[in-house]
Short mmCIF file of C-alpha atoms and ligand atoms in Angstrom, two decimals:
data_model
loop_
_atom_site.label_atom_id
_atom_site.label_comp_id
_atom_site.label_asym_id
_atom_site.label_seq_id
_atom_site.Cartn_x
_atom_site.Cartn_y
_atom_site.Cartn_z
CA MET A 1 28.49 83.54 -32.47
CA SER A 2 32.05 83.16 -33.36
CA ASP A 3 34.98 82.95 -30.85
CA THR A 4 36.00 86.49 -31.87
CA ASP A 5 32.67 88.00 -30.66
CA VAL A 6 33.49 86.99 -27.07
CA LYS A 7 34.65 89.95 -24.95
CA TYR A 8 36.59 88.02 -22.43
CA GLY A 9 36.50 89.77 -19.07
CA LEU A 10 34.02 92.15 -20.70
CA ALA A 11 37.13 94.22 -21.92
CA GLY A 12 36.08 97.04 -24.16
CA VAL A 13 32.40 96.53 -23.51
CA ILE A 14 30.20 99.40 -22.68
CA ALA A 15 27.67 97.94 -20.52
CA ASP A 16 25.41 100.88 -19.38
CA ASP A 17 25.36 104.72 -18.95
CA THR A 18 26.79 106.38 -15.74
CA ALA A 19 26.94 109.93 -14.46
CA VAL A 20 28.98 109.16 -11.35
CA SER A 21 32.56 109.07 -12.75
CA LYS A 22 34.41 109.25 -15.93
CA VAL A 23 37.67 107.55 -16.68
CA MET A 24 39.59 109.03 -19.57
CA PRO A 25 42.53 106.66 -20.08
CA GLU A 26 43.87 108.58 -23.13
CA ILE A 27 44.69 111.64 -20.95
CA ASN A 28 45.05 109.75 -17.66
CA SER A 29 42.18 111.52 -16.14
CA LEU A 30 39.46 110.60 -13.66
CA THR A 31 36.50 112.83 -12.78
CA TYR A 32 33.83 112.31 -10.14
CA ARG A 33 30.51 114.08 -11.31
CA GLY A 34 32.80 116.24 -13.56
CA TYR A 35 35.43 117.22 -10.90
CA LYS A 36 38.98 116.10 -11.25
CA VAL A 37 39.77 113.57 -8.60
CA GLN A 38 43.17 115.02 -7.80
CA ASP A 39 41.49 118.39 -7.07
CA LEU A 40 38.86 116.78 -4.92
CA ALA A 41 41.46 114.77 -3.05
CA THR A 42 43.61 118.00 -2.07
CA LYS A 43 40.80 120.54 -1.86
CA CYS A 44 38.06 118.72 -0.06
CA ARG A 45 37.62 116.33 2.89
CA PHE A 46 36.22 112.89 2.14
CA GLU A 47 32.81 113.62 3.55
CA GLU A 48 32.32 116.42 0.85
CA VAL A 49 33.39 113.84 -1.79
CA ALA A 50 30.98 111.28 -0.37
CA TYR A 51 28.23 113.93 -0.50
CA LEU A 52 29.12 114.76 -4.21
CA ILE A 53 29.31 111.09 -5.26
CA TRP A 54 25.77 110.54 -3.97
CA ASN A 55 24.09 113.94 -4.71
CA GLY A 56 25.82 115.04 -7.88
CA ASP A 57 27.14 118.40 -6.56
CA LEU A 58 29.60 119.53 -3.93
CA PRO A 59 27.73 120.58 -0.73
CA THR A 60 27.45 124.09 0.61
CA GLN A 61 28.65 124.45 4.27
CA ALA A 62 25.02 124.08 5.48
CA GLU A 63 24.42 120.93 3.42
CA LEU A 64 27.71 119.53 4.66
CA ASP A 65 26.72 120.18 8.25
CA ALA A 66 23.40 118.52 7.80
CA PHE A 67 25.10 115.55 5.99
CA ASN A 68 27.75 115.14 8.71
CA ALA A 69 24.92 115.29 11.50
CA ARG A 70 23.15 112.54 9.56
CA GLU A 71 26.22 110.37 9.25
CA LYS A 72 27.11 110.86 12.91
CA LYS A 73 23.62 109.98 13.91
CA GLU A 74 24.05 106.68 12.11
CA ARG A 75 27.27 105.82 14.01
CA GLY A 76 27.10 103.04 16.58
CA LEU A 77 27.04 99.24 16.38
CA ALA A 78 24.35 97.38 18.11
CA ASP A 79 25.48 94.65 20.58
CA ASP A 80 24.22 91.89 18.28
CA VAL A 81 26.72 92.89 15.51
CA LEU A 82 29.56 92.87 17.90
CA ARG A 83 28.45 89.61 19.33
CA VAL A 84 28.31 88.07 15.82
CA MET A 85 31.77 89.54 15.04
CA GLY A 86 33.02 88.06 18.23
CA MET A 87 31.81 84.52 16.95
CA LEU A 88 33.76 84.72 13.84
CA SER A 89 37.01 82.87 13.24
CA LYS A 90 39.99 85.03 14.14
CA HIS A 91 41.85 83.27 11.39
CA ALA A 92 39.49 84.28 8.61
CA HIS A 93 40.53 87.27 6.47
CA PRO A 94 39.01 90.48 7.56
CA MET A 95 37.46 90.78 4.31
CA ASP A 96 35.51 87.54 4.94
CA ARG A 97 34.67 88.82 8.41
CA LEU A 98 33.58 92.25 7.01
CA ARG A 99 31.39 90.46 4.36
CA THR A 100 29.56 88.53 7.02
CA ALA A 101 29.12 91.61 9.36
CA VAL A 102 27.53 93.64 6.46
CA SER A 103 25.28 90.72 5.68
CA PHE A 104 24.32 90.49 9.20
CA LEU A 105 23.58 94.20 9.40
CA GLY A 106 21.35 93.84 6.41
CA GLN A 107 19.13 91.28 8.05
CA THR A 108 18.75 93.37 11.14
CA ASP A 109 17.54 96.50 9.15
CA ASP A 110 13.92 96.59 8.90
CA THR A 111 14.21 98.80 5.78
CA THR A 112 16.47 96.37 3.83
CA ASP A 113 13.82 95.81 0.99
CA ASP A 114 12.90 99.58 0.83
CA SER A 115 14.66 100.43 -2.55
CA THR A 116 13.01 103.83 -3.06
CA PRO A 117 15.59 106.53 -3.72
CA ALA A 118 15.19 107.87 -0.16
CA GLY A 119 15.43 104.43 1.23
CA LEU A 120 18.63 103.67 -0.72
CA TYR A 121 20.21 106.98 0.22
CA GLU A 122 19.40 106.32 3.98
CA LYS A 123 20.98 102.88 3.91
CA SER A 124 24.09 104.18 1.89
CA ILE A 125 24.76 106.76 4.69
CA ARG A 126 24.07 103.90 7.26
CA MET A 127 26.71 101.71 5.74
CA PHE A 128 29.11 104.66 5.33
CA ALA A 129 28.95 105.31 9.02
CA LYS A 130 28.80 101.66 10.26
CA ILE A 131 31.39 99.96 7.97
CA PRO A 132 34.43 102.09 9.36
CA GLU A 133 33.23 101.02 12.81
CA ILE A 134 33.03 97.35 11.80
CA VAL A 135 36.41 97.47 10.25
CA ALA A 136 37.94 99.11 13.43
CA ALA A 137 36.08 96.91 15.95
CA ASP A 138 37.14 93.90 13.85
CA TYR A 139 40.75 94.86 14.08
CA ARG A 140 40.44 95.42 17.80
CA LEU A 141 38.59 92.22 18.55
CA ARG A 142 41.05 90.11 16.51
CA THR A 143 44.04 91.71 18.40
CA GLY A 144 42.37 91.05 21.88
CA GLN A 145 41.33 94.75 22.36
CA ALA A 146 37.90 96.18 23.33
CA PRO A 147 36.22 98.09 20.43
CA ILE A 148 36.32 101.92 20.82
CA ALA A 149 33.00 103.74 20.23
CA ALA A 150 32.90 106.35 17.53
CA ASP A 151 33.46 109.89 18.74
CA PRO A 152 30.89 112.43 17.54
CA ASP A 153 33.36 115.23 17.85
CA LEU A 154 35.76 113.87 15.36
CA ASP A 155 35.42 113.97 11.64
CA PHE A 156 35.30 110.88 9.45
CA SER A 157 38.96 110.07 8.94
CA GLU A 158 40.13 111.15 12.47
CA ASN A 159 37.30 109.00 13.94
CA PHE A 160 38.57 105.99 12.03
CA PHE A 161 41.98 106.32 13.57
CA ASN A 162 40.56 106.91 16.92
CA MET A 163 38.35 103.78 16.67
CA CYS A 164 41.34 101.56 15.58
CA PHE A 165 44.15 102.99 17.81
CA GLY A 166 42.49 105.21 20.59
CA GLU A 167 44.26 108.32 19.23
CA VAL A 168 44.28 110.64 16.25
CA PRO A 169 47.74 111.03 14.61
CA LYS A 170 49.44 114.07 13.12
CA PRO A 171 47.33 116.04 10.55
CA GLU A 172 49.69 115.08 7.67
CA ILE A 173 48.87 111.39 8.42
CA VAL A 174 45.29 111.86 8.74
CA LYS A 175 45.39 114.02 5.49
CA CYS A 176 47.19 111.12 3.70
CA PHE A 177 44.42 108.70 4.89
CA ASP A 178 41.73 111.21 3.91
CA ILE A 179 43.22 111.66 0.43
CA SER A 180 43.27 107.75 -0.02
CA MET A 181 39.70 107.70 0.86
CA THR A 182 38.71 110.20 -1.82
CA LEU A 183 40.98 108.46 -4.48
CA TYR A 184 39.48 105.00 -3.71
CA ALA A 185 36.00 106.09 -3.60
CA GLU A 186 34.81 105.58 -7.14
CA HIS A 187 36.15 104.03 -10.40
CA SER A 188 33.25 103.41 -12.85
CA PHE A 189 32.67 99.83 -13.93
CA ASN A 190 35.39 98.09 -12.08
CA ALA A 191 34.77 94.39 -11.06
CA SER A 192 33.24 95.06 -7.62
CA THR A 193 31.04 98.04 -8.66
CA TYR A 194 29.84 95.99 -11.67
CA THR A 195 29.05 93.20 -9.39
CA ALA A 196 27.12 95.46 -7.16
CA ARG A 197 25.04 96.70 -10.17
CA ALA A 198 24.48 93.13 -11.50
CA ILE A 199 23.03 92.07 -8.02
CA ALA A 200 20.92 95.30 -7.81
CA SER A 201 19.64 94.61 -11.51
CA SER A 202 17.73 91.67 -10.25
CA THR A 203 15.97 94.22 -7.85
CA SER A 204 17.57 92.58 -4.83
CA ASP A 205 18.49 94.66 -1.79
CA ILE A 206 21.33 97.18 -1.35
CA TYR A 207 22.98 95.17 1.40
CA SER A 208 23.26 92.01 -0.87
CA ALA A 209 24.73 94.24 -3.66
CA VAL A 210 27.48 95.53 -1.26
CA VAL A 211 28.10 92.00 0.21
CA GLY A 212 28.81 90.80 -3.36
CA ALA A 213 30.93 93.69 -4.09
CA ILE A 214 33.02 93.06 -0.97
CA GLY A 215 33.54 89.60 -2.18
CA SER A 216 34.69 90.79 -5.59
CA LEU A 217 36.93 93.50 -4.16
CA LYS A 218 38.79 90.93 -1.93
CA GLY A 219 40.64 89.37 -4.90
CA PRO A 220 44.29 90.32 -5.46
CA LEU A 221 43.72 91.25 -9.03
CA HIS A 222 41.39 94.04 -7.66
CA GLY A 223 41.34 95.57 -4.08
CA GLY A 224 43.47 92.83 -2.65
CA ALA A 225 46.36 94.35 -4.54
CA ASN A 226 47.18 96.88 -1.76
CA GLU A 227 47.94 94.08 0.64
CA ALA A 228 49.97 92.13 -2.08
CA VAL A 229 52.10 95.24 -2.55
CA MET A 230 52.98 95.35 1.08
CA HIS A 231 53.89 91.69 1.15
CA MET A 232 56.03 92.29 -2.01
CA LEU A 233 57.87 95.25 -0.31
CA ASN A 234 58.51 93.08 2.66
CA GLU A 235 59.88 90.44 0.44
CA VAL A 236 62.17 93.08 -1.29
CA GLY A 237 63.38 94.00 2.21
CA SER A 238 65.63 96.89 1.50
CA PRO A 239 66.19 99.66 -1.16
CA ASP A 240 69.62 98.05 -2.00
CA ASN A 241 67.75 94.87 -3.13
CA ALA A 242 65.03 96.62 -4.94
CA ARG A 243 66.29 96.83 -8.48
CA ALA A 244 67.70 93.40 -8.47
CA TRP A 245 64.47 91.88 -7.09
CA MET A 246 62.40 93.63 -9.79
CA LEU A 247 64.68 92.51 -12.58
CA ASP A 248 64.55 88.82 -11.27
CA ALA A 249 60.78 88.97 -10.87
CA LEU A 250 60.37 90.28 -14.42
CA ALA A 251 62.83 87.73 -15.84
CA THR A 252 60.68 84.87 -14.12
CA LYS A 253 57.44 86.56 -15.50
CA LYS A 254 55.99 87.25 -12.11
CA LYS A 255 52.93 89.61 -11.86
CA ILE A 256 54.13 92.64 -10.07
CA MET A 257 51.49 93.67 -7.62
CA GLY A 258 50.35 97.31 -7.72
CA PHE A 259 51.36 97.68 -11.42
CA GLY A 260 49.19 97.82 -14.46
CA HIS A 261 45.59 98.52 -15.01
CA ARG A 262 42.89 97.25 -17.40
CA VAL A 263 41.87 100.83 -18.33
CA TYR A 264 44.94 103.07 -17.87
CA ARG A 265 47.91 102.05 -20.03
CA SER A 266 50.22 105.03 -19.48
CA GLY A 267 49.63 105.85 -15.83
CA ASP A 268 46.88 105.90 -13.25
CA SER A 269 45.71 109.40 -12.65
CA ARG A 270 45.29 108.96 -8.98
CA VAL A 271 48.85 107.84 -8.42
CA PRO A 272 50.72 111.16 -8.27
CA THR A 273 48.39 112.67 -5.76
CA MET A 274 48.59 109.65 -3.47
CA THR A 275 52.48 109.57 -3.92
CA ASP A 276 52.73 113.28 -2.92
CA ALA A 277 50.76 112.48 0.28
CA TYR A 278 52.76 109.41 1.04
CA GLU A 279 56.02 111.42 0.60
CA LYS A 280 54.79 114.21 2.86
CA MET A 281 53.87 111.50 5.59
CA VAL A 282 57.13 109.82 5.22
CA ASP A 283 58.78 113.19 6.15
CA VAL A 284 56.68 113.85 8.92
CA ILE A 285 57.06 110.36 10.45
CA GLY A 286 60.91 110.77 9.84
CA SER A 287 61.79 107.23 10.76
CA GLU A 288 64.44 105.00 8.97
CA GLU A 289 61.72 102.35 8.33
CA ALA A 290 59.61 105.08 6.51
CA ALA A 291 62.52 106.30 4.42
CA SER A 292 63.38 102.71 3.41
CA TYR A 293 59.89 101.89 2.28
CA TRP A 294 59.74 105.23 0.32
CA GLU A 295 63.19 104.43 -1.43
CA MET A 296 62.11 100.84 -2.20
CA SER A 297 58.86 102.04 -3.74
CA LYS A 298 60.85 104.65 -5.84
CA ILE A 299 63.40 102.14 -7.17
CA LEU A 300 60.70 99.43 -7.90
CA ASN A 301 58.61 102.02 -9.75
CA GLU A 302 61.42 103.36 -11.88
CA THR A 303 62.85 99.87 -12.73
CA MET A 304 59.32 98.67 -13.75
CA VAL A 305 58.67 101.69 -15.82
CA ALA A 306 62.03 101.47 -17.54
CA GLU A 307 61.93 97.76 -18.21
CA LYS A 308 58.33 97.06 -19.02
CA GLY A 309 56.71 100.40 -19.64
CA ILE A 310 54.03 99.41 -17.11
CA TYR A 311 52.96 102.09 -14.50
CA PRO A 312 51.93 101.77 -10.88
CA ASN A 313 48.30 101.87 -9.94
CA LEU A 314 46.73 103.39 -6.83
CA ASP A 315 47.46 100.37 -4.69
CA PHE A 316 51.19 100.83 -5.12
CA PRO A 317 51.45 103.88 -2.80
CA THR A 318 48.59 103.07 -0.53
CA GLY A 319 50.08 99.74 0.50
CA PRO A 320 53.16 101.16 2.25
CA ALA A 321 51.27 104.28 3.28
CA TYR A 322 48.63 102.36 5.29
CA HIS A 323 51.44 100.29 6.75
CA LEU A 324 53.22 103.48 8.05
CA MET A 325 49.92 104.68 9.32
CA GLY A 326 49.88 101.60 11.63
CA PHE A 327 47.32 99.51 9.97
CA GLU A 328 48.15 95.84 9.85
CA ILE A 329 48.29 94.38 6.17
CA THR A 330 44.96 92.41 6.18
CA THR A 331 43.14 95.66 7.09
CA PHE A 332 44.12 97.38 3.95
CA THR A 333 41.46 95.97 1.73
CA PRO A 334 38.66 96.53 4.36
CA ILE A 335 39.86 100.10 4.30
CA PHE A 336 39.34 100.27 0.72
CA VAL A 337 35.71 99.19 1.44
CA VAL A 338 35.41 102.16 3.94
CA SER A 339 35.82 104.41 0.92
CA ARG A 340 34.29 102.52 -1.97
CA ILE A 341 31.04 102.02 -0.20
CA THR A 342 30.23 105.57 -1.57
CA GLY A 343 30.73 104.44 -5.23
CA TRP A 344 29.08 101.10 -5.08
CA THR A 345 25.94 102.54 -3.41
CA ALA A 346 25.88 105.52 -5.85
CA HIS A 347 25.96 103.00 -8.67
CA VAL A 348 23.19 100.81 -7.14
CA MET A 349 20.98 103.95 -6.95
CA GLU A 350 21.83 104.76 -10.61
CA GLN A 351 21.21 101.21 -11.78
CA LEU A 352 17.81 101.00 -10.03
CA ALA A 353 16.76 104.39 -11.38
CA ASN A 354 16.94 103.06 -14.94
CA ASN A 355 17.10 99.33 -14.43
CA LYS A 356 17.71 96.54 -16.95
CA LEU A 357 18.46 93.12 -15.59
CA VAL A 358 22.10 92.16 -16.30
CA ARG A 359 22.11 88.97 -18.35
CA PRO A 360 24.81 88.79 -20.91
CA LEU A 361 25.11 85.79 -23.49
CA SER A 362 27.64 83.04 -23.34
CA ASN A 363 29.57 81.36 -26.07
CA TYR A 364 29.00 77.62 -25.43
CA VAL A 365 32.15 75.49 -26.01
CA GLY A 366 30.86 72.06 -24.34
CA PRO A 367 29.87 68.90 -26.12
CA ASP A 368 27.33 68.82 -28.91
CA GLN A 369 23.64 67.76 -27.97
CA ARG A 370 23.56 64.13 -27.03
CA ASP A 371 20.97 61.58 -25.77
CA VAL A 372 20.87 60.46 -22.29
CA VAL A 373 21.50 56.95 -21.79
CA ALA A 374 19.81 55.15 -18.66
CA ILE A 375 22.32 54.20 -15.97
CA ALA A 376 21.77 50.56 -16.33
CA ASP A 377 22.94 50.83 -19.95
CA ARG A 378 25.90 53.01 -19.54
CA GLY A 379 28.28 50.23 -19.21
N1 LIG B 401 53.27 92.60 -13.69
C1 LIG B 401 53.99 92.07 -14.88
N2 LIG B 401 53.40 92.12 -16.11
C2 LIG B 401 52.20 92.84 -16.08
C3 LIG B 401 51.51 93.34 -15.06
C4 LIG B 401 52.09 93.34 -13.81
N3 LIG B 401 51.52 93.95 -12.80
N4 LIG B 401 50.41 93.99 -15.58
C5 LIG B 401 50.29 93.67 -16.89
N5 LIG B 401 51.42 92.85 -17.09
C6 LIG B 401 51.71 92.41 -18.49
C7 LIG B 401 50.99 91.09 -18.61
O1 LIG B 401 51.98 90.00 -18.27
C8 LIG B 401 50.88 91.00 -20.20
O2 LIG B 401 51.99 90.83 -20.80
P1 LIG B 401 52.03 89.93 -22.21
O3 LIG B 401 51.26 90.64 -23.18
O4 LIG B 401 53.50 89.91 -22.51
O5 LIG B 401 51.46 88.55 -21.75
C9 LIG B 401 50.53 92.43 -20.51
O6 LIG B 401 51.04 93.30 -19.43
C10 LIG B 401 48.91 92.79 -20.43
O7 LIG B 401 48.52 92.32 -19.21
P2 LIG B 401 47.05 91.80 -18.77
O8 LIG B 401 47.15 91.07 -17.56
O9 LIG B 401 46.46 90.97 -20.02
O10 LIG B 401 46.27 93.13 -18.70
P3 LIG B 401 44.77 93.21 -18.01
O11 LIG B 401 44.14 94.38 -18.51
O12 LIG B 401 44.05 91.93 -17.97
O13 LIG B 401 45.23 93.28 -16.43
C11 LIG B 401 45.59 93.78 -14.17
C12 LIG B 401 45.17 94.40 -15.60
C13 LIG B 401 45.33 94.90 -13.25
C14 LIG B 401 44.78 92.63 -13.80
C15 LIG B 401 47.07 93.49 -14.39
O14 LIG B 401 47.80 94.57 -14.72
C16 LIG B 401 47.58 92.96 -13.03
O15 LIG B 401 47.48 91.80 -12.64
N6 LIG B 401 48.19 93.84 -12.13
C17 LIG B 401 48.71 93.35 -10.82
C18 LIG B 401 47.59 93.42 -9.86
C19 LIG B 401 47.19 94.70 -9.47
O16 LIG B 401 47.91 95.60 -9.11
N7 LIG B 401 45.77 95.01 -9.42
C20 LIG B 401 45.26 96.19 -9.02
C21 LIG B 401 44.56 96.82 -10.19
S1 LIG B 401 43.86 98.46 -9.78
#
């Protein structure tokens, strides 16, 4: 094998078939099961999109009602899950705490090793219901507050706000969050999804696949970017400083968080929808702080595109949007998990429906073969 055969970062490699989503970088488009993601985000609630991702079609009202009832039945965290979460270090990143909680959940589930299609679907809905509860409870435990139980009268996004803050905000804010859920739900063979598929390919269990995917998503080059964007905005500080900050960062060759994408080179198809929702939310909040983040984002975006021709990715608008919704920065990537659990589990199901163990080759660059000298003769 020659060096040129190596596809570093698997860039450009088509590793398997998928019917879950299609990324079309040449026309900046992304579809879930054939539907444009921007239409799904604005016309459907996240629960409908979750149903679509798993079942291949949008639900009828009756199908959605049955699906919601099933999800609501799975809500509720057992005492031992909360006890384990209470034992975790408050200084650990919430992604590390979430990873441990999901791992714990897996070993308490008697059906963990049932990888039949029905068994996988059941556990996917279980995690879809319980992960938001874990993320919300974790936030409250870390901040010295008692967890709030899920409310069966609230829909998915409203319930998440209520479990975090004990109240549901204005509809525009809930809609902005719900849109972000749809936009984050699925994105073909990104690092965490491929991690989940690789783990599933050994016919390991679905919880193990999700735990591995959470570890992958944590990195700032992947899901952790939404947190990094917020740190960047806080460092920039004010709209007046935004252009100069960006020019200096580019001159000193800094990686600008929330910009660039391995697949999209001329814009991320999810960004305009999220930016619209973020702008509407800024108007509804009407505070000076909200206006300042909006202005900063706008100037940073314009400067980056003009100077480098590199466009924002979805993490760029979601970072400040989540901050303005009231979430603390370290909760941003766990919120990504609340959504992406749908895509990950759909891919695990797809992988196992036509499984081939993931086992790429490597290009060896170490020493040539040599003889082992006994320790006494090594000098
Ligand atoms: N800031 C500054 N320069 C960037 C950049 C960014 N965010 N993203 C890409 N570039 C530049 C690189 O420096 C490189 O320039 P060079 O050819 O002069 O060296 C060129 O664009 C290609 O970048 P590269 O890192 O090789 O592309 P990639 O496909 O491997 O990386 C990302 C894609 C996402 C890892 C990369 O854009 C990045 O690190 N972005 C910031 C983190 C982020 O927002 N991640 C979320 C992704 S959804």
